[in-house]
Structure formats: structure tokens, C-alpha cells
Amino acid sequence: MVALTDIKRHKTIAVKVRGVTVGGGAPVVVQSMTNTDTADVDATYAQVKALFLAGSEIVRVTVNNDAAAIGVAKLRERLDKEGLNVPLVGCFHYNGHTLLSEYPELAQGLDKYRINPGNVGFGQKRDKQFEMMIEKAVEYNKPVRIGVNWGSLDQDLSTRLMDENAASDNPQSADAVMREALVQSALISAEKAENIGLGKDRIILSAKVSRVQDLIAVYRELARRADYALHLGLTEAGMGSKGIVATAIGEGMLLQEGIGDTIRASLTPEPGASRLQEVKVCQQILQVMGLRSFAPQVSACPGCGRTTSTYFQELAGKIQSYLDTQMPVWKTRYPGVEGLNIAVMGCIVNGPGESKHADIGISLPGTGESPVAPVFIDGKKAHTLRGERIAEEFQELLEQYIRDRYSTSGQKASAA
């Protein structure tokens, strides 16, 4: 696993969002967004709670009308009553200046405002309405994410840059001009916010696009030109494996270069499905890169002709499910357990070697191999399991290992 010190982080200004530090060298933060009608406080509360407990450290909600504005205040009150200290971000478009002005409980209840300078207003009203929103952030001492988006880019700016490019002796591609427009829009808007009175330590920037190469190019430029904290994410990552792969590659490459202070996976869930997958994808990106640890990891081989039995696959799945179930308890009872590495391997070819590299691992017999399963603990063979209860015995050994290694003050905790 890559150590954090092996990746030199881009230097950014730290921003506090209800106790969560974004930027300034702090661990990369996981963010998500609800898809409920914010006016429906019960539904929104349930989804915010689920996202937060799943590991989303910041949750964004839509604030698009009066009912949603009223709902935010009720939502914040309910979260506080239940002891859920989750930072709430309000996502505004077109009428944010009005809602923040007319509902002081909204302006106070949110922990951050998300403003897209491309759709705060139209024509001559745009600059004034942007100014009004920033003034509210200053008044209530709230940080702001200035989030430009290629689907709603400032048309005046993009048109001017396109015209200048057309008149140039060395014109660039339309995509290159679009990327430059995104960068300029973010930086110009941030400068305007500072001139209005918002401190640099209250500003986070994002520039959302749909294509991986555009994402990488735009954020490299933002990182090169400024030291604002940066939020990473594709604006419409998509469904299923496409969305996960695009998010992992785009965000992963930037994180490897030390760029990015908070991330989101904007995945399209199946109808009626949970929003929790986007949280898990972000956590996995950070964990497999060695930037953070959230839960014990199970390594398992994919299987081949040597492993005609599905036994090792079933055991790996069972152990992973067990870990997922226990983590809410373990993360408080066993500090550090999130860094545990477990191996469940299917035959003798790589099984013993992989198991030795894990904290605890088991090498199950493949086709034609002796019906024994050696267990390795901290790199050394510690047990040999046989018979019909291999899975149960390995789980017992795993539980004992966790108690022995991670119990606080050297005391043995009771089994979870």
C-alpha cells in the first residue's frame, strides 16, 4: 500500500466546514448528495443520516424553493437533536440570493453554500445576485464552494474566449478553450468573492466536467494557478461500472499528483436504489491508494481452472459481509482496525505468499490439492485448518486476532 508520505499533496488553504477540515494538508474528505425533495424533511433526514453513517463526511442538499429553504432549518434541528454532526451544504441555482435573504434560518442552518457562477442569474442581474449570495456567506461566516460546470458555463466568458481563439494566429481546439473557460470562471469568481469580503480560507473551488481527460486537465491548471482548496468529481459519472471506472481513474490520477481535498462519486443509482454506493466508491478510491483507511480489506484471487470449487469465493464474500456488519462497532471498540488486511486465497500457487503479506490470511486447497488450509498470521504460518468447519474456524481466528491486536490499553474486549 502506498503511504501518505509517498504522495506530495498540492498546497492549499484549509477551510473549516462545521469542524471538518478541507485542504491545508488534511485527509481527503468524502462528500455525497441527497436526491430527495428537501421539503420532505423525513425522507431527506433518513437519507442524510444513512449517507453520514456510511462515511460521507459532508452531505449536500438541494435548495431550490421556499419549501426546501424551510425544510433545511427543520432538517438541521432534527440532525442536531439526534447528535448527527453532519455538515450540510446548500446547492443553489438561479434564486439562491432570494432564498438566503428571505430565510435567515436557512442561511444560518447551512454549513456551506454551493454557488455555480454560471447560473446565479442572467444578464446584468448575474453579478449582483452572485454578490448578494457572497454577502450572506460573509454575514453568517459560511464557507462557499464556487462550483463551475461545463453544462452551465458563463456564456459571456466562453463566447469571449472563443472569439479571441478564432482571431488567434495559433488557435486551440474548442475543447481546450472550454477547459480554459472553466478555469477562468472559477478563478475570476473566487477573486470577486474575496473582493466582496469572503476570506480565502472560506473558499473551495470545483470545475465539473463529464470526461476524464477534461477533468484531469482542468484541475491540473487550477492547482497550478491557485492554492484554493479543491473539490474533485465528474459532473455526470454515469451508471454502474462506467461511472465507477471513470470516477476512479479521473480522481485517482489527480489524487496521485497530490491534487484534491474533497471528492464525490456522482453515480447514477438504479431506480429506487440506495445512494450509499457513491460513498463506498470514494472510500475505496482513497483506501486502495493508501491515502486513508475506512474498513478492513479482503484480498481474494479471481479463480481459475485450479479452483473449480467456489468455496474460497463464498468464504471471501462471507468474511467481507461480516466485516461490513461489524465495523460500526469495531471502529470505536478497536481503534486502527480499519487498516487490517485479510487474504482469502483459492490454491497453492499464490495463496501462501499472498496470505503472508496480509495481516491474517488463509490459503484454501485448489483442485487436486491436499484438503488442508494453512492460516498465516503476521507473515508466519500459525494454524492448519481441516474438515467441514474451515470457514467458521477461520472467522473465529480472525475475531481473536482483532481482539488481541486492536483492543485498547492491552485489555481483551469481548467478542463483537
Short mmCIF file of N, CA, C and O in Angstrom, two decimals, residues 277-343:
data_model
loop_
_atom_site.label_atom_id
_atom_site.label_comp_id
_atom_site.label_asym_id
_atom_site.label_seq_id
_atom_site.Cartn_x
_atom_site.Cartn_y
_atom_site.Cartn_z
N GLN A 277 -23.73 3.80 -2.51
CA GLN A 277 -22.62 3.30 -3.32
C GLN A 277 -21.62 4.40 -3.61
O GLN A 277 -20.40 4.15 -3.64
N GLU A 278 -22.07 5.63 -3.82
CA GLU A 278 -21.12 6.69 -4.13
C GLU A 278 -20.18 6.95 -2.97
O GLU A 278 -19.01 7.33 -3.17
N VAL A 279 -20.66 6.74 -1.74
CA VAL A 279 -19.79 6.90 -0.58
C VAL A 279 -18.74 5.80 -0.55
O VAL A 279 -17.55 6.04 -0.34
N LYS A 280 -19.20 4.56 -0.77
CA LYS A 280 -18.27 3.42 -0.73
C LYS A 280 -17.22 3.52 -1.83
O LYS A 280 -16.06 3.16 -1.62
N VAL A 281 -17.59 4.01 -3.02
CA VAL A 281 -16.62 4.16 -4.11
C VAL A 281 -15.55 5.17 -3.72
O VAL A 281 -14.35 4.93 -3.92
N CYS A 282 -15.95 6.29 -3.14
CA CYS A 282 -14.97 7.29 -2.71
C CYS A 282 -14.03 6.72 -1.65
O CYS A 282 -12.81 6.93 -1.70
N GLN A 283 -14.60 6.01 -0.71
CA GLN A 283 -13.76 5.41 0.34
C GLN A 283 -12.77 4.41 -0.24
O GLN A 283 -11.59 4.39 0.15
N GLN A 284 -13.23 3.60 -1.19
CA GLN A 284 -12.34 2.62 -1.79
C GLN A 284 -11.23 3.29 -2.60
O GLN A 284 -10.08 2.84 -2.58
N ILE A 285 -11.56 4.37 -3.31
CA ILE A 285 -10.52 5.09 -4.05
C ILE A 285 -9.43 5.54 -3.10
O ILE A 285 -8.22 5.34 -3.35
N LEU A 286 -9.81 6.15 -2.01
CA LEU A 286 -8.83 6.67 -1.05
C LEU A 286 -8.07 5.54 -0.35
O LEU A 286 -6.87 5.66 -0.10
N GLN A 287 -8.77 4.44 -0.06
CA GLN A 287 -8.11 3.36 0.68
C GLN A 287 -7.14 2.58 -0.20
O GLN A 287 -6.02 2.27 0.24
N VAL A 288 -7.54 2.25 -1.43
CA VAL A 288 -6.62 1.47 -2.26
C VAL A 288 -5.40 2.29 -2.66
O VAL A 288 -4.35 1.73 -2.99
N MET A 289 -5.53 3.64 -2.63
CA MET A 289 -4.38 4.48 -2.92
C MET A 289 -3.51 4.71 -1.69
O MET A 289 -2.44 5.33 -1.79
N GLY A 290 -3.96 4.23 -0.55
CA GLY A 290 -3.17 4.40 0.67
C GLY A 290 -3.30 5.76 1.29
O GLY A 290 -2.51 6.12 2.16
N LEU A 291 -4.32 6.54 0.89
CA LEU A 291 -4.47 7.89 1.43
C LEU A 291 -5.26 7.90 2.74
O LEU A 291 -5.04 8.75 3.60
N ARG A 292 -6.21 6.98 2.88
CA ARG A 292 -6.98 6.86 4.11
C ARG A 292 -7.39 5.40 4.30
O ARG A 292 -7.34 4.61 3.35
N SER A 293 -7.80 5.07 5.51
CA SER A 293 -8.32 3.74 5.79
C SER A 293 -9.70 3.87 6.41
O SER A 293 -9.90 4.65 7.34
N PHE A 294 -10.66 3.09 5.90
CA PHE A 294 -12.02 3.16 6.38
C PHE A 294 -12.52 1.83 6.93
O PHE A 294 -13.35 1.80 7.82
N ALA A 295 -12.06 0.72 6.37
CA ALA A 295 -12.53 -0.59 6.78
C ALA A 295 -11.50 -1.64 6.40
O ALA A 295 -10.73 -1.45 5.46
N PRO A 296 -11.45 -2.76 7.13
CA PRO A 296 -10.54 -3.84 6.75
C PRO A 296 -10.77 -4.27 5.30
O PRO A 296 -11.90 -4.27 4.82
N GLN A 297 -9.68 -4.63 4.62
CA GLN A 297 -9.75 -5.01 3.22
C GLN A 297 -9.50 -6.50 3.05
O GLN A 297 -8.58 -7.06 3.66
N VAL A 298 -10.33 -7.13 2.22
CA VAL A 298 -10.17 -8.55 1.92
C VAL A 298 -9.59 -8.71 0.52
O VAL A 298 -10.17 -8.23 -0.46
N SER A 299 -8.43 -9.36 0.42
CA SER A 299 -7.84 -9.71 -0.87
C SER A 299 -8.25 -11.14 -1.21
O SER A 299 -8.17 -12.02 -0.36
N ALA A 300 -8.71 -11.35 -2.43
CA ALA A 300 -9.11 -12.69 -2.84
C ALA A 300 -8.77 -12.86 -4.32
O ALA A 300 -8.90 -11.92 -5.10
N CYS A 301 -8.33 -14.05 -4.69
CA CYS A 301 -7.97 -14.27 -6.09
C CYS A 301 -9.25 -14.44 -6.93
O CYS A 301 -10.31 -14.75 -6.40
N PRO A 302 -9.15 -14.21 -8.23
CA PRO A 302 -10.34 -14.27 -9.08
C PRO A 302 -10.80 -15.68 -9.39
O PRO A 302 -11.93 -15.90 -9.84
N GLY A 303 -9.94 -16.65 -9.16
CA GLY A 303 -10.29 -18.03 -9.50
C GLY A 303 -9.81 -18.40 -10.90
O GLY A 303 -9.66 -17.56 -11.78
N CYS A 304 -9.54 -19.69 -11.08
CA CYS A 304 -9.09 -20.18 -12.38
C CYS A 304 -9.39 -21.68 -12.44
O CYS A 304 -10.12 -22.20 -11.60
N GLY A 305 -8.81 -22.37 -13.40
CA GLY A 305 -9.05 -23.80 -13.53
C GLY A 305 -8.54 -24.61 -12.37
O GLY A 305 -8.94 -25.76 -12.19
N ARG A 306 -7.62 -24.05 -11.59
CA ARG A 306 -7.12 -24.76 -10.41
C ARG A 306 -8.11 -24.68 -9.25
O ARG A 306 -7.95 -25.36 -8.25
N THR A 307 -9.09 -23.76 -9.36
CA THR A 307 -10.03 -23.55 -8.25
C THR A 307 -11.45 -23.80 -8.74
O THR A 307 -12.27 -22.89 -8.82
N THR A 308 -11.74 -25.03 -9.13
CA THR A 308 -13.06 -25.35 -9.65
C THR A 308 -14.14 -25.20 -8.58
O THR A 308 -15.30 -24.97 -8.88
N SER A 309 -13.76 -25.30 -7.32
CA SER A 309 -14.71 -25.07 -6.24
C SER A 309 -14.92 -23.57 -6.03
O SER A 309 -14.01 -22.76 -6.23
N THR A 310 -16.13 -23.19 -5.65
CA THR A 310 -16.42 -21.78 -5.34
C THR A 310 -16.27 -21.51 -3.84
O THR A 310 -16.65 -20.44 -3.36
N TYR A 311 -15.70 -22.45 -3.14
CA TYR A 311 -15.64 -22.35 -1.69
C TYR A 311 -14.89 -21.10 -1.25
O TYR A 311 -15.34 -20.37 -0.35
N PHE A 312 -13.76 -20.82 -1.86
CA PHE A 312 -12.97 -19.66 -1.43
C PHE A 312 -13.70 -18.36 -1.74
O PHE A 312 -13.59 -17.37 -1.01
N GLN A 313 -14.46 -18.34 -2.85
CA GLN A 313 -15.23 -17.14 -3.18
C GLN A 313 -16.32 -16.90 -2.14
O GLN A 313 -16.57 -15.77 -1.71
N GLU A 314 -16.97 -17.99 -1.76
CA GLU A 314 -18.03 -17.88 -0.76
C GLU A 314 -17.46 -17.43 0.58
O GLU A 314 -18.07 -16.61 1.29
N LEU A 315 -16.28 -17.95 0.93
CA LEU A 315 -15.66 -17.56 2.19
C LEU A 315 -15.26 -16.09 2.15
O LEU A 315 -15.47 -15.35 3.12
N ALA A 316 -14.67 -15.65 1.04
CA ALA A 316 -14.28 -14.25 0.92
C ALA A 316 -15.50 -13.34 1.06
O ALA A 316 -15.46 -12.31 1.75
N GLY A 317 -16.60 -13.71 0.39
CA GLY A 317 -17.81 -12.92 0.50
C GLY A 317 -18.36 -12.90 1.90
O GLY A 317 -18.82 -11.86 2.39
N LYS A 318 -18.31 -14.06 2.56
CA LYS A 318 -18.81 -14.15 3.93
C LYS A 318 -17.98 -13.28 4.88
O LYS A 318 -18.54 -12.57 5.73
N ILE A 319 -16.67 -13.33 4.72
CA ILE A 319 -15.79 -12.53 5.58
C ILE A 319 -16.02 -11.04 5.33
O ILE A 319 -16.09 -10.23 6.26
N GLN A 320 -16.16 -10.64 4.06
CA GLN A 320 -16.38 -9.23 3.74
C GLN A 320 -17.70 -8.74 4.33
O GLN A 320 -17.78 -7.65 4.91
N SER A 321 -18.74 -9.56 4.22
CA SER A 321 -20.04 -9.18 4.79
C SER A 321 -19.95 -9.06 6.31
O SER A 321 -20.53 -8.15 6.93
N TYR A 322 -19.21 -9.98 6.91
CA TYR A 322 -19.02 -9.95 8.36
C TYR A 322 -18.30 -8.67 8.78
O TYR A 322 -18.71 -8.00 9.74
N LEU A 323 -17.27 -8.30 8.04
CA LEU A 323 -16.53 -7.07 8.35
C LEU A 323 -17.42 -5.85 8.23
O LEU A 323 -17.40 -4.95 9.08
N ASP A 324 -18.21 -5.79 7.16
CA ASP A 324 -19.10 -4.65 6.94
C ASP A 324 -20.11 -4.52 8.08
O ASP A 324 -20.43 -3.41 8.52
N THR A 325 -20.59 -5.67 8.55
CA THR A 325 -21.58 -5.66 9.63
C THR A 325 -20.95 -5.21 10.95
O THR A 325 -21.57 -4.47 11.73
N GLN A 326 -19.73 -5.62 11.21
CA GLN A 326 -19.09 -5.35 12.49
C GLN A 326 -18.45 -3.96 12.59
O GLN A 326 -18.27 -3.46 13.69
N MET A 327 -18.14 -3.34 11.46
CA MET A 327 -17.38 -2.09 11.50
C MET A 327 -18.01 -0.98 12.34
O MET A 327 -17.29 -0.24 13.02
N PRO A 328 -19.33 -0.79 12.32
CA PRO A 328 -19.89 0.27 13.19
C PRO A 328 -19.51 0.11 14.65
O PRO A 328 -19.33 1.09 15.37
N VAL A 329 -19.38 -1.13 15.11
CA VAL A 329 -18.97 -1.39 16.49
C VAL A 329 -17.46 -1.34 16.61
O VAL A 329 -16.90 -0.73 17.53
N TRP A 330 -16.77 -1.97 15.70
CA TRP A 330 -15.32 -2.09 15.78
C TRP A 330 -14.60 -0.74 15.71
O TRP A 330 -13.56 -0.57 16.34
N LYS A 331 -15.13 0.20 14.93
CA LYS A 331 -14.38 1.45 14.74
C LYS A 331 -14.24 2.25 16.03
O LYS A 331 -13.34 3.07 16.15
N THR A 332 -15.12 1.99 17.00
CA THR A 332 -14.97 2.62 18.31
C THR A 332 -14.31 1.69 19.32
O THR A 332 -13.57 2.13 20.19
N ARG A 333 -14.57 0.40 19.18
CA ARG A 333 -14.02 -0.56 20.14
C ARG A 333 -12.57 -0.91 19.85
O ARG A 333 -11.78 -1.14 20.77
N TYR A 334 -12.23 -0.96 18.56
CA TYR A 334 -10.89 -1.40 18.16
C TYR A 334 -10.23 -0.34 17.27
O TYR A 334 -10.21 -0.47 16.05
N PRO A 335 -9.68 0.72 17.84
CA PRO A 335 -9.04 1.77 17.04
C PRO A 335 -7.93 1.19 16.16
O PRO A 335 -7.10 0.42 16.63
N GLY A 336 -7.95 1.55 14.88
CA GLY A 336 -6.94 1.09 13.95
C GLY A 336 -7.34 -0.12 13.14
O GLY A 336 -6.64 -0.49 12.19
N VAL A 337 -8.48 -0.76 13.49
CA VAL A 337 -8.88 -1.97 12.79
C VAL A 337 -9.19 -1.71 11.32
O VAL A 337 -9.11 -2.62 10.49
N GLU A 338 -9.49 -0.45 10.97
CA GLU A 338 -9.80 -0.14 9.58
C GLU A 338 -8.61 -0.37 8.65
O GLU A 338 -8.77 -0.46 7.44
N GLY A 339 -7.42 -0.49 9.20
CA GLY A 339 -6.24 -0.74 8.39
C GLY A 339 -5.89 -2.21 8.23
O GLY A 339 -4.88 -2.55 7.59
N LEU A 340 -6.72 -3.09 8.76
CA LEU A 340 -6.46 -4.53 8.71
C LEU A 340 -6.56 -5.06 7.29
O LEU A 340 -7.47 -4.71 6.53
N ASN A 341 -5.63 -5.95 6.91
CA ASN A 341 -5.64 -6.60 5.60
C ASN A 341 -5.79 -8.11 5.77
O ASN A 341 -5.04 -8.74 6.53
N ILE A 342 -6.76 -8.68 5.06
CA ILE A 342 -7.08 -10.10 5.16
C ILE A 342 -6.97 -10.71 3.77
O ILE A 342 -7.38 -10.09 2.78
N ALA A 343 -6.45 -11.91 3.68
CA ALA A 343 -6.36 -12.61 2.40
C ALA A 343 -7.14 -13.92 2.47
O ALA A 343 -7.01 -14.67 3.43
#
